[in-house]
Amino acid sequence: VLAAVGDRMAGKPGVAARLFDALARARVNVRAIAQGASERNISVALDMADATKALRAAHAAFWLSPQTLSLGVIGPGKVGAALLDQIAAAAPRLKREANLDLRLRAVAASRRMWLDDAGDSAQWRSLLTDSTEPCDLGRFASHVQAAHLPHAVILDCSASDTVAAHYAGWLRAGIHVITPNKHAGAGSIERYRAIRAAATSGAARFRYEATVGAGLPVIQTLRDLLDTGDEVHSVEGIFSGTLAWLFNRHDGKIPFSALLREAHAQGYTEPDPRDDLSGTDVARKIVILAREAGWGMSLDEVIVENLVPASLRDVNRQEFMQRLEEFDSVMLGRLQQATRAQKVLRYVARLDRGGKAQVGLVELPREHAFANIRLTDNIVQFSTKRYRDNPLVVQGPGAGPEVTAAGVFADLLRVAAAVGAPL
Ligand SMILES: NC(=O)c1ccc[n+]([C@@H]2O[C@H](COP(=O)([O-])OP(=O)(O)OC[C@H]3O[C@@H](n4cnc5c(N)ncnc54)[C@H](OP(=O)(O)O)[C@@H]3O)[C@@H](O)[C@H]2O)c1
């Protein structure tokens, strides 16, 4: 029996609601309820197995202890490592100022994982390196969803389809899932629908803001437009930081192949630059936005212009990097044609109402907004019923581990707020 005891409870609206809300969010089933005649006590009968979790949830709801989230991070690569470092740096302040206890309890890479209960999250690198435990996502999820902690969150920072295949099960079990991994959002429509249904039925959140525009508020902006009753007519923009950088720099003075080598050396491209140049990554982002807008679209419905010459599509990565000069004459020809028309080249994606989508290289007037973005910026224009003559624009750095991790972290804080943290 868990009892909430306090003076003047009877005269203060919302006390019982706060207790039951906290228990519900922690997925604690209440078997019986009693309110004492003194009105100083509300007692609830629970399963013994839920006792610790229920007590923590109730304490956190009444500010007697921090709101605790058990965290597991998958994929400590570039984005995952930046996220883990950001969480470690922000955790003391969040605990002090927002009464939020972000407790890192598991980290998994593709071959090994580290599970713990009271490890020092700032030491995650050495804890993972020293671990001999092989990666097992079943054990990982069970550990993150500890019986004694009210809320569990898995942050998937891999680019793995295999990991995305677990989301629906995790959400059904009540584990919140946050990710910059595009595989779930742009994968098969059946799996996507199963994930959304699992999030609704399991009362856990699925958040993926960083899948489009990294740390920029693109999905949230679209959601806000739709939720406030606006009608989206089209979404258009530059969604690849890599391709933005390449076409911002490509002015004919330096061969395209040399720019590509430089972008690769600076870490702007994927390890295999064909992942950027094929347009598939941009097409995935468009599919994610189309689905968010309620247009059940699939990747194969997007018309994509692949910039990789046919002769280079099937060779291995090493050979591809050696033969980059094969891009040069075609790209120079496209550039000269655009220049003759007083235009510039940009790799643009467009999504029209109902889910018609196209991704490719287009010629734009020099004064066009897309022609004047900086470095690896992304830019997204929403044309809607309200923003008809002058579209709503979101613009800024759209790639990079730090900003992407910050987008994931912001999603985590939204989940924390949804379970009751006063953020
Ligand atoms: N980098 C960006 O600017 C950016 C921007 C927006 C979105 N994203 C997305 O963010 C995600 C991460 O990108 P990244 O650049 O950080 O990639 P990355 O450096 O290649 O890191 C990927 C991580 O995932 C791990 N991993 C792969 N398969 C796994 C599996 N089956 N189980 C557990 N761990 C697995 C890898 O572990 P091992 O090292 O052990 O293989 C590695 O730690 C991707 O989905 C990417 O599309 C990235």
XYZ file of C-alpha atoms and ligand atoms in Angstrom:
471
model
C 0.000 0.000 0.000
C 1.354 3.399 -0.980
C 0.003 6.295 1.066
C 0.228 9.973 0.203
C -0.094 11.842 3.464
C -0.295 15.575 4.060
C -2.153 18.389 5.745
C -4.744 20.473 3.882
C -5.037 17.939 1.036
C -8.816 18.227 1.086
C -8.745 21.951 0.363
C -6.261 21.798 -2.507
C -7.560 20.740 -5.941
C -5.433 18.380 -8.010
C -3.567 16.459 -5.316
C -5.147 13.098 -6.137
C -4.880 13.839 -9.869
C -1.166 14.510 -9.538
C -0.577 11.252 -7.678
C -2.571 9.114 -10.115
C -1.114 10.877 -13.130
C 2.428 10.154 -11.895
C 1.575 6.489 -11.320
C -0.044 6.192 -14.746
C 2.944 7.740 -16.524
C 5.218 5.266 -14.748
C 2.869 2.486 -15.945
C 1.974 1.448 -12.413
C -1.373 -0.325 -12.172
C -3.524 0.776 -9.235
C -5.568 -2.098 -7.793
C -7.582 -0.294 -5.123
C -7.974 3.233 -3.787
C -8.955 4.571 -0.381
C -9.172 8.113 0.921
C -9.128 8.412 4.727
C -11.947 10.232 6.537
C -9.368 12.716 7.842
C -8.722 13.672 4.202
C -5.027 13.727 5.057
C -4.321 10.461 3.319
C -4.848 8.815 -0.057
C -3.858 5.147 -0.107
C -3.471 2.981 -3.177
C -2.874 -0.760 -3.385
C -0.277 -1.826 -5.963
C 1.616 -4.894 -7.074
C 4.634 -5.333 -4.823
C 6.864 -5.502 -7.910
C 5.919 -1.891 -8.723
C 6.539 -0.562 -5.198
C 9.907 1.179 -5.670
C 8.999 2.583 -9.061
C 5.662 3.864 -7.704
C 7.289 5.476 -4.688
C 9.836 7.281 -6.866
C 7.130 8.444 -9.276
C 4.980 9.750 -6.405
C 7.921 11.465 -4.709
C 8.958 13.115 -7.982
C 5.392 14.295 -8.630
C 5.353 16.106 -5.257
C 8.908 17.420 -5.592
C 10.229 15.216 -2.811
C 12.828 13.659 -5.131
C 14.045 14.293 -8.697
C 12.177 13.008 -11.750
C 14.392 10.081 -12.751
C 14.843 8.848 -16.337
C 16.773 5.666 -16.990
C 18.733 6.196 -20.224
C 20.285 3.789 -22.704
C 22.269 5.098 -25.673
C 22.850 2.947 -28.754
C 25.593 3.964 -31.198
C 28.324 6.007 -29.503
C 29.697 7.142 -32.882
C 30.005 10.798 -33.874
C 26.474 11.867 -32.876
C 26.133 9.378 -29.983
C 29.442 10.437 -28.428
C 28.529 14.135 -28.712
C 25.164 13.360 -27.097
C 26.720 11.409 -24.228
C 29.149 14.271 -23.579
C 26.342 16.856 -23.714
C 24.225 14.842 -21.268
C 27.169 14.398 -18.873
C 27.878 18.151 -19.003
C 24.244 19.233 -18.516
C 23.154 16.595 -15.969
C 24.313 18.382 -12.761
C 22.553 21.623 -13.756
C 19.357 19.801 -14.767
C 19.329 17.994 -11.436
C 19.940 21.191 -9.505
C 17.636 23.507 -11.405
C 14.947 21.271 -12.898
C 14.941 18.403 -10.393
C 15.602 16.057 -13.320
C 17.879 13.041 -12.830
C 19.123 11.792 -16.232
C 20.658 8.489 -15.287
C 22.805 6.903 -17.993
C 22.596 3.167 -17.373
C 23.593 1.548 -20.670
C 25.630 2.216 -23.805
C 25.745 -0.200 -26.769
C 27.955 -0.206 -29.853
C 27.591 -2.808 -32.586
C 29.729 -5.428 -30.860
C 29.818 -4.614 -27.151
C 27.745 -2.902 -24.518
C 28.100 -1.532 -21.004
C 25.275 -1.962 -18.467
C 25.392 -0.458 -14.996
C 23.259 1.160 -12.355
C 25.408 3.779 -10.708
C 28.209 4.325 -13.190
C 29.708 7.770 -13.677
C 28.216 8.856 -17.004
C 31.153 11.190 -17.656
C 33.323 8.044 -17.804
C 31.199 6.270 -20.447
C 34.128 5.899 -22.892
C 36.337 3.908 -20.538
C 33.370 1.998 -19.080
C 32.395 0.862 -22.587
C 35.965 0.128 -23.660
C 36.587 -1.969 -20.533
C 33.345 -3.908 -20.925
C 33.539 -7.444 -22.312
C 29.774 -7.840 -22.611
C 28.632 -8.543 -26.195
C 25.867 -6.331 -27.595
C 22.462 -7.897 -26.970
C 19.624 -5.425 -27.523
C 17.106 -7.604 -25.628
C 19.206 -7.514 -22.465
C 20.009 -3.871 -23.110
C 16.315 -2.880 -23.179
C 15.439 -4.962 -20.087
C 18.243 -3.294 -18.196
C 17.222 0.226 -19.272
C 13.635 -0.483 -18.218
C 14.615 -1.186 -14.618
C 11.836 -2.273 -12.276
C 12.817 0.367 -9.719
C 12.878 3.402 -12.037
C 9.664 5.008 -13.300
C 10.720 6.040 -16.818
C 12.975 4.466 -19.452
C 14.333 6.056 -22.652
C 16.377 4.477 -25.448
C 18.308 6.926 -27.630
C 19.290 5.213 -30.879
C 22.190 7.085 -32.511
C 23.091 4.287 -34.913
C 22.219 4.236 -38.603
C 21.055 0.643 -38.252
C 17.868 -0.827 -39.668
C 18.222 -3.774 -37.269
C 17.999 -1.447 -34.288
C 14.992 0.357 -35.804
C 13.223 -3.014 -36.049
C 13.086 -3.074 -32.206
C 11.312 0.274 -31.777
C 7.719 -0.988 -31.878
C 8.406 -3.626 -29.207
C 10.193 -1.142 -26.974
C 7.412 1.427 -27.305
C 4.747 -1.203 -26.578
C 6.653 -2.054 -23.403
C 6.512 1.625 -22.392
C 10.107 2.593 -23.268
C 10.370 6.017 -24.933
C 12.429 5.995 -28.155
C 14.359 8.991 -29.496
C 16.509 8.875 -32.608
C 18.315 10.690 -35.424
C 18.271 7.369 -37.359
C 16.093 7.709 -40.492
C 15.454 3.999 -40.996
C 12.222 3.839 -38.995
C 10.771 7.111 -40.257
C 11.526 6.335 -43.906
C 11.480 2.516 -43.828
C 8.564 0.293 -44.775
C 5.209 1.978 -44.238
C 3.909 -1.100 -42.363
C 6.717 -0.895 -39.825
C 6.277 2.872 -39.520
C 2.560 2.432 -38.786
C 3.333 -0.317 -36.252
C 5.747 2.057 -34.485
C 3.189 4.872 -34.350
C 0.492 2.482 -33.123
C 2.846 1.099 -30.462
C 3.646 4.618 -29.257
C -0.058 5.373 -28.884
C -0.993 2.109 -27.185
C 2.044 1.918 -24.904
C 1.843 5.577 -23.847
C 5.536 5.962 -24.706
C 6.860 8.716 -26.961
C 8.615 8.256 -30.308
C 10.603 11.382 -31.214
C 12.875 11.882 -34.211
C 13.335 15.624 -34.767
C 17.040 15.189 -35.623
C 16.267 12.934 -38.615
C 15.520 16.073 -40.694
C 17.719 19.171 -40.507
C 19.759 17.820 -37.549
C 19.195 20.313 -34.690
C 16.808 22.574 -36.652
C 13.134 22.523 -35.608
C 11.756 21.179 -38.903
C 9.457 18.358 -37.772
C 8.239 20.350 -34.757
C 7.412 23.313 -37.029
C 5.434 21.053 -39.368
C 3.616 19.497 -36.376
C 2.755 22.916 -34.954
C 1.355 24.063 -38.321
C -0.817 20.970 -38.620
C -1.904 20.871 -34.982
C -3.064 24.483 -35.132
C -5.199 23.730 -38.185
C -3.040 25.040 -41.013
C -2.982 23.247 -44.385
C 0.382 22.430 -45.891
C 0.537 23.042 -49.649
C 4.223 22.253 -50.189
C 7.541 21.810 -48.421
C 10.654 22.711 -50.353
C 14.271 23.004 -49.397
C 17.887 21.987 -49.227
C 18.085 19.050 -46.866
C 21.668 17.869 -47.289
C 24.475 19.780 -45.607
C 26.973 17.924 -47.782
C 25.294 18.782 -51.080
C 24.696 22.350 -49.888
C 28.423 22.746 -49.238
C 29.414 21.189 -52.585
C 27.117 23.378 -54.700
C 27.840 26.525 -52.663
C 31.511 26.014 -53.525
C 31.211 24.704 -57.097
C 31.935 27.751 -59.266
C 34.048 26.134 -61.981
C 37.395 27.293 -60.580
C 38.029 24.033 -58.733
C 36.995 20.694 -60.297
C 33.994 19.010 -58.657
C 36.185 15.979 -57.834
C 38.596 18.164 -55.838
C 35.706 19.685 -53.869
C 34.378 16.211 -53.204
C 37.775 15.069 -51.904
C 37.957 18.151 -49.675
C 34.413 17.586 -48.323
C 35.315 13.965 -47.613
C 38.545 14.944 -45.839
C 36.684 17.561 -43.731
C 34.169 14.895 -42.646
C 31.205 16.644 -44.351
C 30.304 13.565 -46.406
C 29.292 10.094 -45.300
C 32.248 7.651 -45.269
C 31.050 6.641 -48.739
C 30.084 9.972 -50.425
C 27.718 8.091 -52.750
C 25.325 7.910 -49.768
C 24.975 11.702 -50.114
C 25.319 12.030 -53.887
C 22.728 9.367 -54.681
C 20.015 11.582 -53.150
C 18.600 8.690 -51.069
C 19.374 10.415 -47.787
C 17.447 13.521 -48.899
C 14.600 11.349 -50.198
C 14.369 9.662 -46.773
C 13.935 13.059 -45.113
C 11.160 13.949 -47.541
C 9.379 10.663 -46.777
C 9.602 11.426 -43.041
C 8.026 14.859 -43.590
C 5.342 13.456 -45.900
C 4.340 10.887 -43.281
C 4.342 13.549 -40.575
C 1.939 15.523 -42.755
C -0.314 12.457 -42.918
C 0.541 11.465 -46.494
C 1.497 7.787 -46.188
C 4.379 7.864 -48.606
C 7.177 5.370 -49.348
C 10.759 5.879 -50.464
C 10.195 4.329 -53.900
C 7.546 6.969 -54.660
C 10.094 9.816 -54.514
C 11.555 10.794 -57.885
C 15.272 11.038 -57.155
C 18.104 12.340 -59.328
C 21.206 10.286 -58.547
C 24.304 12.429 -59.158
C 26.671 9.441 -59.203
C 27.678 8.518 -62.797
C 26.417 5.034 -63.719
C 30.030 3.857 -64.169
C 30.763 4.556 -60.482
C 27.631 3.171 -58.830
C 28.760 -0.441 -58.416
C 32.498 -0.137 -57.744
C 33.915 -0.476 -54.229
C 34.459 2.609 -52.089
C 38.219 2.731 -52.612
C 37.914 2.590 -56.392
C 35.109 5.160 -56.276
C 37.362 7.600 -54.389
C 40.117 7.067 -56.980
C 37.835 7.786 -59.945
C 36.118 10.976 -58.717
C 37.340 12.837 -61.836
C 34.540 11.083 -63.728
C 32.141 13.615 -62.141
C 33.994 16.621 -63.521
C 32.863 17.080 -67.119
C 29.168 16.447 -66.395
C 29.156 18.764 -63.385
C 31.047 21.477 -65.236
C 28.589 21.216 -68.136
C 25.621 21.612 -65.759
C 27.282 24.579 -64.085
C 28.074 26.329 -67.390
C 24.512 25.876 -68.572
C 23.197 27.433 -65.338
C 25.723 30.272 -65.470
C 24.718 31.127 -69.064
C 21.139 31.568 -67.800
C 22.399 33.764 -64.889
C 21.461 30.977 -62.485
C 23.075 28.731 -59.859
C 22.839 24.980 -59.208
C 21.290 23.654 -55.996
C 20.203 20.151 -54.942
C 16.593 20.740 -53.930
C 13.779 18.554 -52.620
C 10.106 19.369 -53.088
C 7.081 17.747 -51.515
C 3.620 18.670 -52.717
C 0.307 18.291 -50.999
C -0.884 14.702 -51.011
C 2.638 13.293 -51.204
C 4.168 13.978 -54.625
C 7.903 14.344 -54.170
C 10.949 15.117 -56.251
C 14.625 15.442 -55.364
C 17.336 16.682 -57.712
C 19.666 19.310 -59.089
C 17.891 22.469 -60.238
C 18.862 25.856 -61.658
C 17.765 28.799 -59.496
C 17.992 32.584 -59.914
C 20.940 34.069 -58.012
C 18.625 36.046 -55.704
C 16.628 32.946 -54.675
C 16.749 32.157 -50.924
C 18.222 28.696 -51.666
C 21.062 30.326 -53.627
C 22.204 32.306 -50.601
C 22.718 29.849 -47.778
C 25.997 29.426 -45.935
C 28.351 26.429 -45.924
C 26.458 23.301 -44.843
C 23.202 25.127 -44.062
C 19.842 23.492 -44.618
C 16.840 25.594 -45.564
C 13.207 24.487 -45.481
C 10.250 26.525 -46.793
C 6.719 25.654 -45.726
C 4.009 27.025 -48.028
C 0.666 26.688 -46.282
C -2.807 28.183 -46.231
C -1.593 30.755 -43.686
C 1.918 31.173 -45.079
C 0.828 31.377 -48.699
C 2.407 34.511 -50.141
C 5.438 34.483 -47.915
C 6.491 30.972 -46.845
C 7.622 30.055 -43.349
C 11.375 29.418 -43.450
C 13.608 27.360 -41.149
C 17.307 27.760 -41.879
C 20.647 26.999 -40.249
C 23.371 24.374 -39.896
C 21.776 21.082 -40.913
C 24.540 18.596 -40.186
C 27.330 17.895 -37.729
C 27.549 15.775 -34.590
C 27.171 18.639 -32.080
C 24.002 20.161 -33.541
C 22.474 16.760 -34.301
C 23.137 15.561 -30.756
C 21.569 18.773 -29.427
C 18.438 17.993 -31.461
C 18.296 14.530 -29.877
C 18.902 16.027 -26.433
C 16.066 18.540 -26.936
C 13.754 15.608 -27.781
C 14.878 13.927 -24.551
C 13.989 17.036 -22.543
C 10.546 17.145 -24.212
C 9.971 13.555 -23.118
C 11.145 14.477 -19.598
C 8.661 17.376 -19.581
C 5.891 15.071 -20.778
C 6.457 12.691 -17.848
C 6.332 15.574 -15.398
C 9.754 17.275 -15.183
C 9.195 21.031 -14.733
C 11.132 22.168 -17.792
N 26.531 13.024 -38.439
C 25.569 13.901 -38.706
O 25.811 15.082 -38.942
C 24.127 13.449 -38.691
C 23.101 14.389 -38.942
C 21.762 13.968 -38.864
C 21.482 12.643 -38.595
N 22.500 11.755 -38.397
C 22.172 10.365 -38.116
O 22.678 10.041 -36.823
C 23.032 8.660 -36.798
C 24.475 8.510 -36.329
O 25.325 9.152 -37.228
P 26.914 9.198 -36.957
O 27.454 10.163 -37.940
O 27.147 9.408 -35.501
O 27.326 7.701 -37.340
P 28.612 6.855 -36.865
O 29.689 7.777 -36.392
O 28.887 5.899 -37.957
O 28.105 6.053 -35.568
C 27.215 4.973 -35.631
C 27.256 4.235 -34.320
O 26.261 3.223 -34.358
C 26.798 2.002 -33.846
N 26.044 0.875 -34.396
C 25.897 0.528 -35.695
N 25.122 -0.568 -35.796
C 24.770 -0.908 -34.537
C 24.004 -1.955 -33.970
N 23.415 -2.878 -34.746
N 23.867 -2.016 -32.625
C 24.458 -1.094 -31.832
N 25.214 -0.079 -32.304
C 25.370 0.008 -33.645
C 28.233 2.044 -34.270
O 28.982 1.170 -33.448
P 30.373 0.491 -33.995
O 31.323 1.627 -34.107
O 30.694 -0.485 -32.954
O 30.004 -0.115 -35.321
C 28.565 3.524 -34.010
O 28.866 3.706 -32.633
C 22.777 8.117 -38.209
O 21.509 7.527 -38.248
C 22.814 9.379 -39.069
O 22.061 9.265 -40.249
C 23.804 12.134 -38.427
